[in-house]
Short mmCIF file of C-alpha atoms in Angstrom, two decimals:
data_model
loop_
_atom_site.label_atom_id
_atom_site.label_comp_id
_atom_site.label_asym_id
_atom_site.label_seq_id
_atom_site.Cartn_x
_atom_site.Cartn_y
_atom_site.Cartn_z
CA UNK A 1497 -95.35 -43.41 35.18
CA UNK A 1498 -96.63 -46.89 35.93
CA UNK A 1499 -94.37 -49.73 34.91
CA UNK A 1500 -95.97 -52.32 32.67
CA UNK A 1501 -95.77 -55.55 34.64
CA UNK A 1502 -96.82 -59.00 33.61
CA UNK A 1503 -99.69 -60.37 35.62
CA UNK A 1504 -99.92 -64.01 34.49
CA UNK A 1505 -102.80 -64.64 36.89
CA UNK A 1506 -104.88 -62.11 34.91
CA UNK A 1507 -104.03 -63.45 31.44
CA UNK A 1508 -107.19 -65.63 31.27
CA UNK A 1509 -109.29 -62.56 32.13
CA UNK A 1510 -107.52 -60.50 29.46
CA UNK A 1511 -108.11 -63.20 26.84
CA UNK A 1512 -111.78 -63.54 27.83
CA UNK A 1513 -112.17 -59.75 27.74
CA UNK A 1514 -110.68 -59.68 24.24
CA UNK A 1515 -113.07 -62.47 23.21
CA UNK A 1516 -115.89 -60.24 24.45
CA UNK A 1517 -114.50 -57.65 22.05
CA UNK A 1518 -114.70 -60.17 19.22
CA UNK A 1519 -118.33 -60.88 20.13
CA UNK A 1520 -119.15 -57.16 20.20
CA UNK A 1521 -117.40 -56.68 16.83
CA UNK A 1522 -119.63 -59.38 15.34
CA UNK A 1523 -122.68 -57.73 16.89
CA UNK A 1524 -121.58 -54.33 15.58
CA UNK A 1525 -121.29 -55.57 12.01
CA UNK A 1526 -124.60 -57.41 12.29
CA UNK A 1527 -126.38 -54.28 13.49
CA UNK A 1528 -124.74 -52.09 10.85
CA UNK A 1529 -125.28 -54.40 7.87
CA UNK A 1530 -127.93 -57.05 8.65
CA UNK A 1531 -130.35 -55.88 11.35
CA UNK A 1532 -133.05 -53.33 10.65
CA UNK A 1533 -136.25 -52.96 8.66
CA UNK A 1534 -135.86 -54.31 5.16
CA UNK A 1535 -132.60 -56.11 5.95
CA UNK A 1536 -131.73 -59.77 6.60
CA UNK A 1537 -133.02 -59.64 10.19
CA UNK A 1538 -135.98 -57.29 10.55
CA UNK A 1539 -137.81 -58.83 13.48
CA UNK A 1540 -138.07 -56.85 15.68
CA UNK A 1541 -138.52 -54.05 13.17
CA UNK A 1542 -135.95 -51.33 13.63
CA UNK A 1543 -135.18 -48.23 11.60
CA UNK A 1544 -131.79 -48.63 9.91
CA UNK A 1545 -130.55 -45.43 11.59
CA UNK A 1546 -130.98 -46.98 15.05
CA UNK A 1547 -129.39 -50.24 14.03
CA UNK A 1548 -126.33 -48.41 12.65
CA UNK A 1549 -126.27 -46.25 15.78
CA UNK A 1550 -126.28 -49.36 18.00
CA UNK A 1551 -123.68 -51.03 15.79
CA UNK A 1552 -121.32 -48.08 16.25
CA UNK A 1553 -121.62 -48.49 20.04
CA UNK A 1554 -120.82 -52.18 19.78
CA UNK A 1555 -117.68 -51.37 17.79
CA UNK A 1556 -116.66 -48.82 20.44
CA UNK A 1557 -117.16 -51.41 23.19
CA UNK A 1558 -115.10 -53.89 21.18
CA UNK A 1559 -112.23 -51.43 20.80
CA UNK A 1560 -112.38 -50.66 24.53
CA UNK A 1561 -112.13 -54.37 25.32
CA UNK A 1562 -109.26 -55.02 22.92
CA UNK A 1563 -107.20 -52.12 24.26
CA UNK A 1564 -108.05 -52.85 27.92
CA UNK A 1565 -107.01 -56.48 27.49
CA UNK A 1566 -103.46 -55.31 26.76
CA UNK A 1567 -103.12 -54.03 30.35
CA UNK A 1568 -106.03 -55.63 32.18
CA UNK A 1569 -104.93 -54.73 35.72
CA UNK A 1570 -104.71 -51.05 34.93
CA UNK A 1571 -108.06 -51.05 33.12
CA UNK A 1572 -109.93 -53.37 35.49
CA UNK A 1573 -112.60 -50.67 35.85
CA UNK A 1574 -113.57 -51.33 32.22
CA UNK A 1575 -114.20 -54.97 33.12
CA UNK A 1576 -116.55 -53.81 35.87
CA UNK A 1577 -118.34 -51.46 33.48
CA UNK A 1578 -118.89 -54.29 30.99
CA UNK A 1579 -120.14 -56.57 33.77
CA UNK A 1580 -122.76 -53.98 34.70
CA UNK A 1581 -123.68 -53.33 31.06
CA UNK A 1582 -124.01 -56.99 30.12
CA UNK A 1583 -126.09 -57.81 33.21
CA UNK A 1584 -128.40 -54.89 32.40
CA UNK A 1585 -128.75 -56.12 28.81
CA UNK A 1586 -129.52 -59.69 29.90
CA UNK A 1587 -132.17 -58.59 32.40
CA UNK A 1588 -133.72 -56.18 29.89
CA UNK A 1589 -133.73 -58.72 27.06
CA UNK A 1590 -135.24 -61.62 28.97
CA UNK A 1591 -137.74 -59.46 30.87
CA UNK A 1592 -139.04 -58.18 27.53
CA UNK A 1593 -139.21 -61.69 26.09
CA UNK A 1594 -141.21 -62.89 29.08
CA UNK A 1595 -143.40 -59.92 29.94
CA UNK A 1596 -143.95 -57.89 26.74
CA UNK A 1597 -146.62 -59.46 24.53
CA UNK A 1598 -145.41 -60.05 21.00
CA UNK A 1599 -141.77 -59.24 21.76
CA UNK A 1600 -139.73 -61.52 19.47
CA UNK A 1601 -137.33 -64.08 20.88
CA UNK A 1602 -134.93 -63.56 17.97
CA UNK A 1603 -131.95 -62.68 20.14
CA UNK A 1604 -132.31 -65.18 23.02
CA UNK A 1605 -128.88 -66.65 22.25
CA UNK A 1606 -127.18 -63.28 22.75
CA UNK A 1607 -128.33 -63.30 26.37
CA UNK A 1608 -126.66 -66.68 26.85
CA UNK A 1609 -123.39 -65.54 25.27
CA UNK A 1610 -123.38 -62.29 27.26
CA UNK A 1611 -124.19 -64.26 30.42
CA UNK A 1612 -121.28 -66.62 29.85
CA UNK A 1613 -118.92 -63.70 29.23
CA UNK A 1614 -120.14 -61.97 32.39
CA UNK A 1615 -119.68 -65.08 34.51
CA UNK A 1616 -116.25 -65.54 32.96
CA UNK A 1617 -115.25 -61.95 33.79
CA UNK A 1618 -116.36 -62.34 37.40
CA UNK A 1619 -114.77 -65.75 37.94
CA UNK A 1620 -111.47 -64.92 36.22
CA UNK A 1621 -111.18 -61.53 37.93
CA UNK A 1622 -111.65 -63.20 41.33
CA UNK A 1623 -109.22 -65.99 40.41
CA UNK A 1624 -106.68 -63.39 39.26
CA UNK A 1625 -106.86 -61.58 42.59
CA UNK A 1626 -108.85 -58.50 41.58
CA UNK A 1627 -111.13 -57.17 44.29
CA UNK A 1628 -114.61 -55.79 43.64
CA UNK A 1629 -113.32 -52.28 44.37
CA UNK A 1630 -110.80 -52.58 41.53
CA UNK A 1631 -113.58 -53.57 39.13
CA UNK A 1632 -116.19 -51.00 40.08
CA UNK A 1633 -114.35 -47.95 41.44
CA UNK A 1634 -111.51 -45.98 39.85
CA UNK A 1635 -108.15 -46.10 41.55
CA UNK A 1636 -107.35 -43.01 43.59
CA UNK A 1637 -103.60 -43.60 43.52
CA UNK A 1638 -101.45 -41.71 41.04
CA UNK A 1639 -99.95 -43.79 38.26
#
């Protein structure tokens, strides 16, 4: 069994990762209760089923971030997964805003927030001594 050690150099990453969970919790509640056709935000139009479906994923991501932040070294792979996911979202969002005619720019600010979180994850992981392999590949050693 792996001993739970304090890694003070990774505390800023853990806090930032938990803040990402707060952001995803906000997004989850927005998608569940405010975004969708006939709701407060209905541009782009979206069937309420899909907005609730997306909201449930955001809440799952938030939970994953909160729990991973409690032992960030052990769950560094989750940081890498969120880096990949947020980068994909940012590229997808802004490419649609630029290249798809009529695509609304309603959520431009989310790309900025997700970009700042991603840069924070990368910078704080590097500063805390995590290597790219620890972020993007599961550990092969037994715990």
